[in-house]
CSV table of C-alpha atoms in Angstrom, one decimal:
chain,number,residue,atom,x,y,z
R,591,UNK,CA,107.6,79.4,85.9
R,592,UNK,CA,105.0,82.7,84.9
R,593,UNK,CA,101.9,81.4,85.2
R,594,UNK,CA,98.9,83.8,83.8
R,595,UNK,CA,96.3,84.4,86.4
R,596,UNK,CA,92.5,84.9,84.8
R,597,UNK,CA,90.5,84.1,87.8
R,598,UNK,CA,91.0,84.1,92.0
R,599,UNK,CA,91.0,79.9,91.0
R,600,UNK,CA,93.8,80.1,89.5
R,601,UNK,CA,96.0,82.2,91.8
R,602,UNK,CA,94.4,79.9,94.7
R,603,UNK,CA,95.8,77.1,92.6
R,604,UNK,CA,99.3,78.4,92.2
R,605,UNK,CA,99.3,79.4,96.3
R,606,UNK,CA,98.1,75.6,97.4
R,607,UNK,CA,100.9,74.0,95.0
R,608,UNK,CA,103.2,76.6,96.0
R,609,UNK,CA,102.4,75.8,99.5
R,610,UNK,CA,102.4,72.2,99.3
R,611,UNK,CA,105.3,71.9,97.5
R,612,UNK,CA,107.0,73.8,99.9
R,613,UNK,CA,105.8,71.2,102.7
R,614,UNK,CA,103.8,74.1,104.8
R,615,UNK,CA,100.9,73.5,106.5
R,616,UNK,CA,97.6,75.3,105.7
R,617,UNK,CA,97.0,77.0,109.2
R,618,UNK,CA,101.1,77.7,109.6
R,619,UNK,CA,100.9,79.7,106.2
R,620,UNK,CA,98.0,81.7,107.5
R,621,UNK,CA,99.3,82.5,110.7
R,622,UNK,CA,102.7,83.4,109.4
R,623,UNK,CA,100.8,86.2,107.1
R,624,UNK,CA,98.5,87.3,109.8
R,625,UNK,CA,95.2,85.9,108.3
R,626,UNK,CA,92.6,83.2,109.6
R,627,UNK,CA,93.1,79.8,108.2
R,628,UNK,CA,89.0,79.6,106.3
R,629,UNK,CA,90.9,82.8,104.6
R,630,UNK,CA,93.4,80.5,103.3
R,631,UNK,CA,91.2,77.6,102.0
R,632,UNK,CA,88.9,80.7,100.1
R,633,UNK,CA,91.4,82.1,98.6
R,634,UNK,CA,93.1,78.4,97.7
R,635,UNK,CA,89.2,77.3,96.4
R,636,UNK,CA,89.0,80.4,94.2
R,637,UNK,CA,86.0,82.7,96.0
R,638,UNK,CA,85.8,85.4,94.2
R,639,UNK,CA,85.3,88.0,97.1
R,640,UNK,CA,88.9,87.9,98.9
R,641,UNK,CA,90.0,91.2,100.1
R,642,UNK,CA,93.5,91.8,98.0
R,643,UNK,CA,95.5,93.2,100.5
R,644,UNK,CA,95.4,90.0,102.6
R,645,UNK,CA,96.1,87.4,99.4
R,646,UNK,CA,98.8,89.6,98.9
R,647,UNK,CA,100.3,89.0,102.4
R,648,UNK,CA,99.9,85.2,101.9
R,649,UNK,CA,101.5,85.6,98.4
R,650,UNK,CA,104.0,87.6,99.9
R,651,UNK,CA,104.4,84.6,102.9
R,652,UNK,CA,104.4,81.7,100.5
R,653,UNK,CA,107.6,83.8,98.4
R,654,UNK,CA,104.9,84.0,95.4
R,655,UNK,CA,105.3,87.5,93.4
R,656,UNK,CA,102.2,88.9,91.8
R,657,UNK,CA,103.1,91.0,88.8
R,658,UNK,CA,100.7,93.2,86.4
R,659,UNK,CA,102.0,93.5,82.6
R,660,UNK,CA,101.3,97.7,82.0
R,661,UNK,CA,100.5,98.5,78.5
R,662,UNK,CA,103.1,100.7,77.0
R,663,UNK,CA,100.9,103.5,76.6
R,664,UNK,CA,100.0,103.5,80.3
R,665,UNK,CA,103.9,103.2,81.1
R,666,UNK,CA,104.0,107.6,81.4
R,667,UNK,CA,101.0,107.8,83.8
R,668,UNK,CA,101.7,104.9,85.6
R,669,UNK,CA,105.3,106.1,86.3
R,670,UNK,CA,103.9,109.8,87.1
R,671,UNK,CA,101.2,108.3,89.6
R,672,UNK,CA,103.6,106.4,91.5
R,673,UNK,CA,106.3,109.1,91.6
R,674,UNK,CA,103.5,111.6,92.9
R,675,UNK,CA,100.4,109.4,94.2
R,676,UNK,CA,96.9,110.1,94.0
R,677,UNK,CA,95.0,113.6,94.9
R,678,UNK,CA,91.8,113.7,96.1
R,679,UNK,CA,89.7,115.6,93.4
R,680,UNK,CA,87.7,119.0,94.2
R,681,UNK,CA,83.9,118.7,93.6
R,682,UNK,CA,83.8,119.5,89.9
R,683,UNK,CA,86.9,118.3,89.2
R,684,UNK,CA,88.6,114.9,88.1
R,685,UNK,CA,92.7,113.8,88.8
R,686,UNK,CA,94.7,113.2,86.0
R,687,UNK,CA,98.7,112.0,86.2
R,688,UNK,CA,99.3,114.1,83.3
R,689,UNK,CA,98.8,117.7,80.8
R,690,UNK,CA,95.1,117.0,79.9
R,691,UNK,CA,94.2,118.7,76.8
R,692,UNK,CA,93.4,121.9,78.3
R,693,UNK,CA,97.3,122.7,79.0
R,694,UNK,CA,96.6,121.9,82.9
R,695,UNK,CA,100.3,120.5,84.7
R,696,UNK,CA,98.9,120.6,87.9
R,697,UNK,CA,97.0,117.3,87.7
R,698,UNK,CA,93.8,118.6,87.6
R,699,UNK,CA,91.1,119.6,84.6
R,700,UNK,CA,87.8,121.0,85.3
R,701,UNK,CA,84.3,119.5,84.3
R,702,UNK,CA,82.0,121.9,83.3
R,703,UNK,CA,79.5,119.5,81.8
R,704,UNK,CA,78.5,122.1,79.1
R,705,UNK,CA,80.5,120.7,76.3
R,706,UNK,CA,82.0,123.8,75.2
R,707,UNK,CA,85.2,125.1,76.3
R,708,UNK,CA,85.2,128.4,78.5
């Protein structure tokens, strides 16, 4: 069942069903994904400060998948990010995953704040 997720409630809700459908203790779930078991019961009451990486190891633990629906627009960049990853940007400078209007292909456009193109 896809179940839209809105708010950290209602992933904690589909992780505590998940999990006690499943028959698995609270504090066995936590340990199994290497986080502390007050972790699991914020995340499961919805607190709004979780660090991601860490619900996604429980998510992960509990055989839960967490899926983002890209736009279709975003699809190009998206695919061109993860093929090439992110670069740090020089001062003055901003990263894009794509030609920016200036005809750069290296990933890169300048920003000369003036407005007017050199």
């Amino acid at each position: 069942m896809r179940v839209p997720i809105h708010t950290v409630s209602d992933l904690g809700l589909a992780l505590r069903a998940t999990r006690k459908a499943q028959g698995v203790r609270g504090d066995d779930l936590a340990g199994a994904a290497g986080v502390g078991h007050v972790f699991l019961i914020d995340v499961e009451h919805g607190k709004d400060t979780v660090q991601l990486g860490r619900v996604l190891r429980l998510l992960d633990e509990a055989g839960l998948r967490l899926t983002v629906d890209v736009p279709t627009e975003a699809e190009p960049v998206f695919a061109t990010l993860r093929t090439n990853g992110l670069r740090r940007a020089k001062r003055g400078q901003r990263v894009l995953a794509d030609t920016d209007t200036d005809g750069a292909t290296d990933g890169t456009a300048s920003l000369s704040g003036s407005g007017t193109d050199e």
